[in-house]
PDB file of C-alpha atoms in Angstrom:
ATOM      1  CA  UNK B   1      -0.031  -0.096   0.160  1.00 62.00           C
ATOM      2  CA  UNK B   2       0.672   2.817  -0.667  1.00 72.00           C
ATOM      3  CA  UNK B   3       0.210   6.250   0.996  1.00 74.00           C
ATOM      4  CA  UNK B   4      -0.150   9.937  -0.794  1.00 71.00           C
ATOM      5  CA  UNK B   5      -1.343  12.774   0.439  1.00 78.00           C
ATOM      6  CA  UNK B   6      -4.186  14.702  -1.159  1.00 76.00           C
ATOM      7  CA  UNK B   7      -5.158  18.193  -1.574  1.00 82.00           C
ATOM      8  CA  UNK B   8      -8.064  20.209  -3.593  1.00 80.00           C
ATOM      9  CA  UNK B   9      -7.925  24.467  -4.482  1.00 89.00           C
ATOM     10  CA  UNK B  10     -10.995  26.174  -3.095  1.00 92.00           C
ATOM     11  CA  UNK B  11     -11.650  25.812  -6.409  1.00 93.00           C
ATOM     12  CA  UNK B  12     -11.707  22.744  -7.571  1.00 84.00           C
ATOM     13  CA  UNK B  13     -14.353  22.385  -4.019  1.00 84.00           C
ATOM     14  CA  UNK B  14     -16.576  25.270  -6.145  1.00 90.00           C
ATOM     15  CA  UNK B  15     -16.626  22.681  -9.000  1.00 87.00           C
ATOM     16  CA  UNK B  16     -17.943  19.625  -6.663  1.00 83.00           C
ATOM     17  CA  UNK B  17     -21.008  22.234  -5.243  1.00 89.00           C
ATOM     18  CA  UNK B  18     -21.314  23.021  -8.895  1.00 92.00           C
ATOM     19  CA  UNK B  19     -21.536  19.671 -10.471  1.00 89.00           C
ATOM     20  CA  UNK B  20     -23.120  18.228  -7.151  1.00 91.00           C
ATOM     21  CA  UNK B  21     -26.463  21.512  -7.859  1.00 93.00           C
ATOM     22  CA  UNK B  22     -26.564  20.143 -11.684  1.00 94.00           C
ATOM     23  CA  UNK B  23     -26.562  16.661 -11.020  1.00 92.00           C
ATOM     24  CA  UNK B  24     -27.760  15.673  -7.343  1.00 92.00           C
ATOM     25  CA  UNK B  25     -25.168  13.855  -6.112  1.00 90.00           C
ATOM     26  CA  UNK B  26     -23.342  14.256  -3.001  1.00 90.00           C
ATOM     27  CA  UNK B  27     -20.879  15.999  -2.332  1.00 86.00           C
ATOM     28  CA  UNK B  28     -17.720  13.449  -0.159  1.00 88.00           C
ATOM     29  CA  UNK B  29     -19.808  11.484  -3.136  1.00 89.00           C
ATOM     30  CA  UNK B  30     -18.000  13.512  -5.435  1.00 85.00           C
ATOM     31  CA  UNK B  31     -14.843  14.086  -3.207  1.00 83.00           C
ATOM     32  CA  UNK B  32     -14.596  10.312  -2.877  1.00 87.00           C
ATOM     33  CA  UNK B  33     -14.493   9.788  -7.368  1.00 86.00           C
ATOM     34  CA  UNK B  34     -11.949  12.402  -7.500  1.00 79.00           C
ATOM     35  CA  UNK B  35      -9.500  10.855  -4.788  1.00 82.00           C
ATOM     36  CA  UNK B  36     -10.537   7.325  -6.963  1.00 85.00           C
ATOM     37  CA  UNK B  37      -9.003   9.460 -10.041  1.00 83.00           C
ATOM     38  CA  UNK B  38      -6.066  11.357  -8.377  1.00 78.00           C
ATOM     39  CA  UNK B  39      -5.164   7.803  -7.238  1.00 79.00           C
ATOM     40  CA  UNK B  40      -5.200   6.037 -10.487  1.00 80.00           C
ATOM     41  CA  UNK B  41      -2.017   8.251 -12.025  1.00 65.00           C
ATOM     42  CA  UNK B  42      -0.353   7.254  -8.468  1.00 64.00           C
TER      43      UNK B  42
END
């Protein structure tokens, strides 16, 4: 297992909120998808 620190900018959180409003997805669901996307690159 590899440990990694992932940081999202304020702008990225604002994009999560916009996606949440447009799709009805939860913020944590979008956050998890973002983390999954970032960890695929590792």
